[in-house]
Amino acid sequence: MLNRSRKASVSLILFVAPAFALYVIFLVIPMIQGSYFSFTNWDGLNKSYSFIGIHNFVEAIRDDANFRTAILFTAKYVVVAVILQNTIALLLALLIESQRRAKGMFRTIFFMPNMLSIIISTFMWVFVFSKVMPALSKFAALKFLGISWLGDPDVSFWTILLVSVWGGVGTLMLIYMSAIQGIPQPLKEAAIIDGASSFHMFRYITLPLIAHALTICIFLTLNSSFKVYDLIFALTGGGPARATQVITMNILEEAYQRNYRYGYASAKAIILFLIILVITMIQVSVMKKREVEA
């Protein structure tokens, strides 16, 4: 019996070791190095650098107007994206689960955008907004389609959200559908017999019993929205005039594209990490308490 348990432990270690090694090499070690360099003035190229304490953090928070603008835009994007993606995904899940036929077809249709590469699908949308929409505005007499979808700061925010929702709803929808399918059927039937309306069914039965799915989906959308880069880079490049620049783009610009201040960019990355850590911890703890209450 003891030999079997040892063999099981060895097998487990052998299976986990490669993934753990990759995790340490590509995540843990770079994070430790980045944390160290955030207290230096290293430019990412030369071997010589100096330890400057918390100067990078003070400069980023107090003196960097572009970084503050990127934080505000990212916060605005995160709030609206999380609400829209989860609301639409939940509505789609409820609508599809209420259908008796063609559930598989609808699941496939709404999940298809997730099967495409973000860059490829985003370039497709760039073509739509820059070529197709202006053509429709001319030939179909739909003048409102001729607006600057990617060049107007006010419009480009909603354009980014449209593409974000289109590409992110599918996965969330499947999670919500799985949670809805796990609700006991006798409970639904009892509520119907008692005369519960559709709204009361959703409010007092469906919503409390899918609270765990809400926690997961909001956590996923918070995490991905804070770290968004490729979608906005491919759509607007952070423009016009930095109006759609998110924190990740500001960090990479600081480190590699313009200023080559790797230590300063590392400090900004640490600030982003702390923001995500605090917000996700609060979100998970609050929603876990609601799960227990439900």
CSV table of C-alpha atoms in Angstrom, one decimal:
chain,number,residue,atom,x,y,z
A,1,MET,CA,0.0,0.0,0.0
A,2,LEU,CA,2.9,2.3,0.9
A,3,ASN,CA,4.7,1.6,-2.4
A,4,ARG,CA,1.5,2.4,-4.3
A,5,SER,CA,1.1,5.8,-2.6
A,6,ARG,CA,4.8,6.5,-3.3
A,7,LYS,CA,4.4,5.6,-6.9
A,8,ALA,CA,1.3,7.8,-7.2
A,9,SER,CA,3.2,10.7,-5.6
A,10,VAL,CA,6.2,10.2,-8.0
A,11,SER,CA,3.8,10.0,-11.0
A,12,LEU,CA,2.1,13.2,-9.8
A,13,ILE,CA,5.4,15.1,-9.4
A,14,LEU,CA,6.5,13.9,-12.9
A,15,PHE,CA,3.3,15.1,-14.5
A,16,VAL,CA,3.3,18.5,-12.7
A,17,ALA,CA,7.0,19.2,-12.9
A,18,PRO,CA,7.2,20.4,-16.6
A,19,ALA,CA,4.3,22.8,-16.1
A,20,PHE,CA,5.6,24.0,-12.8
A,21,ALA,CA,9.1,24.6,-14.4
A,22,LEU,CA,7.6,26.6,-17.2
A,23,TYR,CA,5.5,28.6,-14.7
A,24,VAL,CA,8.6,29.4,-12.7
A,25,ILE,CA,10.8,30.2,-15.7
A,26,PHE,CA,8.3,32.4,-17.6
A,27,LEU,CA,6.3,33.9,-14.8
A,28,VAL,CA,7.9,33.8,-11.4
A,29,ILE,CA,11.5,34.6,-12.3
A,30,PRO,CA,10.5,37.5,-14.7
A,31,MET,CA,8.2,38.9,-12.0
A,32,ILE,CA,11.0,38.8,-9.4
A,33,GLN,CA,13.4,40.4,-11.8
A,34,GLY,CA,10.9,43.1,-12.8
A,35,SER,CA,10.2,43.9,-9.1
A,36,TYR,CA,13.9,44.4,-8.6
A,37,PHE,CA,14.5,46.5,-11.7
A,38,SER,CA,11.5,48.7,-10.8
A,39,PHE,CA,13.8,50.2,-8.1
A,40,THR,CA,16.5,51.0,-10.7
A,41,ASN,CA,17.1,53.3,-13.6
A,42,TRP,CA,18.0,50.5,-16.0
A,43,ASP,CA,17.3,51.2,-19.7
A,44,GLY,CA,17.0,47.5,-20.6
A,45,LEU,CA,20.1,47.6,-22.8
A,46,ASN,CA,23.2,48.5,-20.8
A,47,LYS,CA,24.7,46.5,-18.1
A,48,SER,CA,25.2,49.5,-15.8
A,49,TYR,CA,22.3,50.9,-13.8
A,50,SER,CA,21.8,52.5,-10.4
A,51,PHE,CA,19.4,51.8,-7.5
A,52,ILE,CA,17.1,54.8,-7.1
A,53,GLY,CA,14.5,53.5,-4.5
A,54,ILE,CA,10.9,54.4,-5.0
A,55,HIS,CA,11.6,57.3,-7.4
A,56,ASN,CA,10.0,55.4,-10.4
A,57,PHE,CA,6.8,54.8,-8.5
A,58,VAL,CA,6.6,58.4,-7.3
A,59,GLU,CA,7.2,59.7,-10.8
A,60,ALA,CA,4.6,57.4,-12.3
A,61,ILE,CA,1.9,58.3,-9.8
A,62,ARG,CA,2.6,62.0,-9.4
A,63,ASP,CA,4.3,63.3,-12.5
A,64,ASP,CA,3.3,61.1,-15.5
A,65,ALA,CA,0.2,62.6,-17.0
A,66,ASN,CA,0.1,60.0,-19.8
A,67,PHE,CA,0.1,57.2,-17.3
A,68,ARG,CA,-2.7,58.7,-15.3
A,69,THR,CA,-4.7,59.1,-18.5
A,70,ALA,CA,-4.1,55.5,-19.4
A,71,ILE,CA,-5.3,54.4,-15.9
A,72,LEU,CA,-8.5,56.4,-16.3
A,73,PHE,CA,-9.2,55.1,-19.7
A,74,THR,CA,-8.4,51.5,-18.6
A,75,ALA,CA,-10.8,51.9,-15.6
A,76,LYS,CA,-13.5,53.2,-17.8
A,77,TYR,CA,-13.0,50.3,-20.3
A,78,VAL,CA,-12.9,47.7,-17.5
A,79,VAL,CA,-16.2,48.9,-15.8
A,80,VAL,CA,-18.2,49.1,-19.1
A,81,ALA,CA,-16.7,45.9,-20.6
A,82,VAL,CA,-17.3,43.8,-17.5
A,83,ILE,CA,-20.9,44.9,-17.2
A,84,LEU,CA,-21.7,44.6,-20.9
A,85,GLN,CA,-20.0,41.3,-21.5
A,86,ASN,CA,-21.5,39.6,-18.5
A,87,THR,CA,-25.0,41.1,-19.0
A,88,ILE,CA,-25.1,40.1,-22.7
A,89,ALA,CA,-23.6,36.6,-22.0
A,90,LEU,CA,-26.1,35.9,-19.3
A,91,LEU,CA,-29.1,37.1,-21.4
A,92,LEU,CA,-27.9,34.9,-24.3
A,93,ALA,CA,-27.5,31.9,-22.0
A,94,LEU,CA,-31.1,32.4,-20.6
A,95,LEU,CA,-32.6,32.9,-24.1
A,96,ILE,CA,-30.8,29.8,-25.5
A,97,GLU,CA,-31.7,27.6,-22.6
A,98,SER,CA,-35.3,28.7,-22.9
A,99,GLN,CA,-35.4,27.2,-26.4
A,100,ARG,CA,-36.4,23.7,-27.0
A,101,ARG,CA,-34.7,23.3,-30.3
A,102,ALA,CA,-31.5,24.4,-32.1
A,103,LYS,CA,-29.6,25.0,-28.8
A,104,GLY,CA,-26.5,23.5,-30.3
A,105,MET,CA,-26.7,25.7,-33.4
A,106,PHE,CA,-27.1,28.9,-31.3
A,107,ARG,CA,-24.2,27.9,-29.0
A,108,THR,CA,-22.0,27.4,-32.1
A,109,ILE,CA,-23.0,30.7,-33.7
A,110,PHE,CA,-22.3,32.8,-30.6
A,111,PHE,CA,-19.1,30.9,-29.7
A,112,MET,CA,-17.6,31.1,-33.2
A,113,PRO,CA,-15.8,34.5,-32.6
A,114,ASN,CA,-13.8,32.9,-29.8
A,115,MET,CA,-12.4,30.4,-32.3
A,116,LEU,CA,-10.7,33.2,-34.3
A,117,SER,CA,-7.4,34.7,-33.4
A,118,ILE,CA,-7.9,38.1,-31.7
A,119,ILE,CA,-5.5,39.8,-34.2
A,120,ILE,CA,-7.2,38.3,-37.2
A,121,SER,CA,-10.7,39.1,-36.1
A,122,THR,CA,-9.6,42.6,-35.1
A,123,PHE,CA,-8.1,43.3,-38.5
A,124,MET,CA,-11.3,42.1,-40.0
A,125,TRP,CA,-13.2,44.7,-37.9
A,126,VAL,CA,-10.7,47.4,-39.0
A,127,PHE,CA,-11.6,46.6,-42.6
A,128,VAL,CA,-15.3,46.8,-41.7
A,129,PHE,CA,-15.0,50.1,-39.9
A,130,SER,CA,-12.6,51.8,-42.4
A,131,LYS,CA,-14.0,50.4,-45.7
A,132,VAL,CA,-17.4,48.7,-45.4
A,133,MET,CA,-19.1,51.4,-43.2
A,134,PRO,CA,-18.1,54.4,-45.4
A,135,ALA,CA,-19.2,52.5,-48.5
A,136,LEU,CA,-22.6,51.7,-46.9
A,137,SER,CA,-23.0,55.3,-45.9
A,138,LYS,CA,-22.5,56.4,-49.5
A,139,PHE,CA,-24.5,53.8,-51.4
A,140,ALA,CA,-27.2,53.0,-48.9
A,141,ALA,CA,-27.8,56.6,-47.9
A,142,LEU,CA,-27.0,55.7,-44.3
A,143,LYS,CA,-25.0,58.7,-43.4
A,144,PHE,CA,-24.6,57.8,-39.7
A,145,LEU,CA,-22.4,54.9,-40.8
A,146,GLY,CA,-19.9,57.3,-42.2
A,147,ILE,CA,-18.6,58.5,-38.9
A,148,SER,CA,-15.0,58.1,-37.9
A,149,TRP,CA,-15.3,54.8,-36.1
A,150,LEU,CA,-11.6,54.6,-35.1
A,151,GLY,CA,-10.5,58.2,-35.4
A,152,ASP,CA,-13.0,60.0,-33.2
A,153,PRO,CA,-12.1,59.6,-29.5
A,154,ASP,CA,-15.7,59.4,-28.3
A,155,VAL,CA,-16.7,56.9,-30.9
A,156,SER,CA,-13.6,54.8,-30.8
A,157,PHE,CA,-14.3,53.8,-27.2
A,158,TRP,CA,-17.6,52.3,-28.1
A,159,THR,CA,-16.1,50.7,-31.2
A,160,ILE,CA,-13.5,49.0,-29.0
A,161,LEU,CA,-16.3,47.8,-26.7
A,162,LEU,CA,-18.3,46.4,-29.6
A,163,VAL,CA,-15.4,44.3,-30.8
A,164,SER,CA,-14.5,43.3,-27.2
A,165,VAL,CA,-18.1,42.1,-26.5
A,166,TRP,CA,-18.3,40.3,-29.9
A,167,GLY,CA,-15.2,38.4,-29.2
A,168,GLY,CA,-15.6,37.8,-25.4
A,169,VAL,CA,-19.2,36.8,-24.9
A,170,GLY,CA,-19.1,33.3,-26.2
A,171,THR,CA,-17.0,31.8,-23.4
A,172,LEU,CA,-18.9,33.5,-20.7
A,173,MET,CA,-22.2,32.4,-22.3
A,174,LEU,CA,-21.1,28.7,-22.1
A,175,ILE,CA,-20.2,29.1,-18.4
A,176,TYR,CA,-23.5,30.6,-17.6
A,177,MET,CA,-25.3,27.9,-19.7
A,178,SER,CA,-23.5,25.2,-17.7
A,179,ALA,CA,-24.6,26.8,-14.5
A,180,ILE,CA,-28.2,27.2,-15.6
A,181,GLN,CA,-28.3,23.5,-16.7
A,182,GLY,CA,-27.2,22.6,-13.1
A,183,ILE,CA,-30.3,24.0,-11.5
A,184,PRO,CA,-32.5,21.2,-10.3
A,185,GLN,CA,-35.6,20.8,-12.5
A,186,PRO,CA,-37.9,19.9,-9.6
A,187,LEU,CA,-37.1,23.3,-8.1
A,188,LYS,CA,-38.2,25.1,-11.3
A,189,GLU,CA,-41.3,23.0,-11.5
A,190,ALA,CA,-42.3,23.8,-7.9
A,191,ALA,CA,-41.8,27.5,-8.5
A,192,ILE,CA,-44.0,27.3,-11.6
A,193,ILE,CA,-46.7,25.5,-9.7
A,194,ASP,CA,-46.6,28.2,-7.0
A,195,GLY,CA,-47.3,30.8,-9.7
A,196,ALA,CA,-43.8,32.4,-9.9
A,197,SER,CA,-43.4,34.8,-12.8
A,198,SER,CA,-40.3,34.6,-15.1
A,199,PHE,CA,-38.8,37.6,-13.3
A,200,HIS,CA,-39.3,36.0,-9.9
A,201,MET,CA,-37.9,32.7,-11.2
A,202,PHE,CA,-34.7,34.5,-12.3
A,203,ARG,CA,-34.4,36.7,-9.2
A,204,TYR,CA,-35.0,34.1,-6.5
A,205,ILE,CA,-34.0,30.8,-8.1
A,206,THR,CA,-31.7,31.2,-11.2
A,207,LEU,CA,-29.6,34.1,-10.0
A,208,PRO,CA,-28.7,32.7,-6.5
A,209,LEU,CA,-28.0,29.2,-7.9
A,210,ILE,CA,-25.6,30.5,-10.6
A,211,ALA,CA,-23.7,32.8,-8.2
A,212,HIS,CA,-20.6,30.7,-8.6
A,213,ALA,CA,-20.7,31.2,-12.4
A,214,LEU,CA,-21.1,35.0,-11.8
A,215,THR,CA,-18.0,35.0,-9.6
A,216,ILE,CA,-15.9,33.1,-12.2
A,217,CYS,CA,-17.1,35.2,-15.2
A,218,ILE,CA,-16.6,38.5,-13.5
A,219,PHE,CA,-13.2,37.4,-12.3
A,220,LEU,CA,-12.2,36.4,-15.9
A,221,THR,CA,-13.5,39.6,-17.5
A,222,LEU,CA,-11.9,41.8,-14.9
A,223,ASN,CA,-8.5,40.1,-15.4
A,224,SER,CA,-8.7,40.2,-19.2
A,225,SER,CA,-10.0,43.7,-19.4
A,226,PHE,CA,-7.2,45.1,-17.2
A,227,LYS,CA,-4.6,43.3,-19.3
A,228,VAL,CA,-6.1,44.1,-22.7
A,229,TYR,CA,-3.5,45.0,-25.3
A,230,ASP,CA,-3.7,43.3,-28.7
A,231,LEU,CA,-7.3,44.2,-29.4
A,232,ILE,CA,-6.8,48.0,-28.9
A,233,PHE,CA,-3.4,47.9,-30.5
A,234,ALA,CA,-4.8,46.4,-33.7
A,235,LEU,CA,-7.9,48.7,-33.7
A,236,THR,CA,-6.6,52.1,-32.8
A,237,GLY,CA,-2.9,51.7,-31.8
A,238,GLY,CA,-3.9,53.7,-28.6
A,239,GLY,CA,-4.9,56.8,-30.7
A,240,PRO,CA,-6.1,59.2,-31.6
A,241,ALA,CA,-3.6,61.2,-29.5
A,242,ARG,CA,-3.4,58.5,-26.8
A,243,ALA,CA,-7.2,58.8,-26.3
A,244,THR,CA,-7.5,55.0,-26.2
A,245,GLN,CA,-4.2,54.0,-24.7
A,246,VAL,CA,-4.5,51.5,-21.9
A,247,ILE,CA,-2.0,50.8,-19.1
A,248,THR,CA,-0.4,47.8,-20.9
A,249,MET,CA,0.3,49.9,-24.0
A,250,ASN,CA,1.8,52.7,-21.9
A,251,ILE,CA,4.1,50.3,-20.2
A,252,LEU,CA,5.3,48.7,-23.4
A,253,GLU,CA,5.8,52.1,-25.0
A,254,GLU,CA,7.9,53.2,-22.0
A,255,ALA,CA,10.1,50.0,-22.1
A,256,TYR,CA,10.6,49.2,-25.7
A,257,GLN,CA,9.0,51.6,-28.2
A,258,ARG,CA,10.0,55.2,-27.3
A,259,ASN,CA,11.8,55.9,-24.0
A,260,TYR,CA,13.7,52.6,-23.3
A,261,ARG,CA,13.2,53.1,-19.5
A,262,TYR,CA,12.9,49.5,-18.5
A,263,GLY,CA,13.1,50.2,-14.8
A,264,TYR,CA,10.4,52.8,-15.0
A,265,ALA,CA,8.2,50.6,-17.0
A,266,SER,CA,8.7,47.8,-14.5
A,267,ALA,CA,7.4,50.1,-11.8
A,268,LYS,CA,4.3,50.8,-13.8
A,269,ALA,CA,3.8,47.1,-14.3
A,270,ILE,CA,4.0,46.6,-10.5
A,271,ILE,CA,1.4,49.3,-10.0
A,272,LEU,CA,-0.9,47.5,-12.6
A,273,PHE,CA,-0.3,44.2,-10.8
A,274,LEU,CA,-1.2,45.7,-7.4
A,275,ILE,CA,-4.4,47.3,-8.9
A,276,ILE,CA,-5.5,44.0,-10.4
A,277,LEU,CA,-4.6,42.1,-7.2
A,278,VAL,CA,-6.6,44.4,-4.9
A,279,ILE,CA,-9.7,44.7,-7.1
A,280,THR,CA,-9.9,40.9,-7.9
A,281,MET,CA,-9.4,40.0,-4.2
A,282,ILE,CA,-12.2,42.4,-3.2
A,283,GLN,CA,-14.4,41.0,-6.0
A,284,VAL,CA,-13.9,37.4,-5.2
A,285,SER,CA,-14.3,37.9,-1.4
A,286,VAL,CA,-17.5,39.9,-1.8
A,287,MET,CA,-19.1,37.5,-4.3
A,288,LYS,CA,-18.0,34.4,-2.3
A,289,LYS,CA,-19.9,35.8,0.7
A,290,ARG,CA,-23.0,36.3,-1.5
A,291,GLU,CA,-22.6,32.7,-2.7
A,292,VAL,CA,-22.7,31.5,0.9
A,293,GLU,CA,-25.7,33.7,1.7
A,294,ALA,CA,-27.5,32.4,-1.4
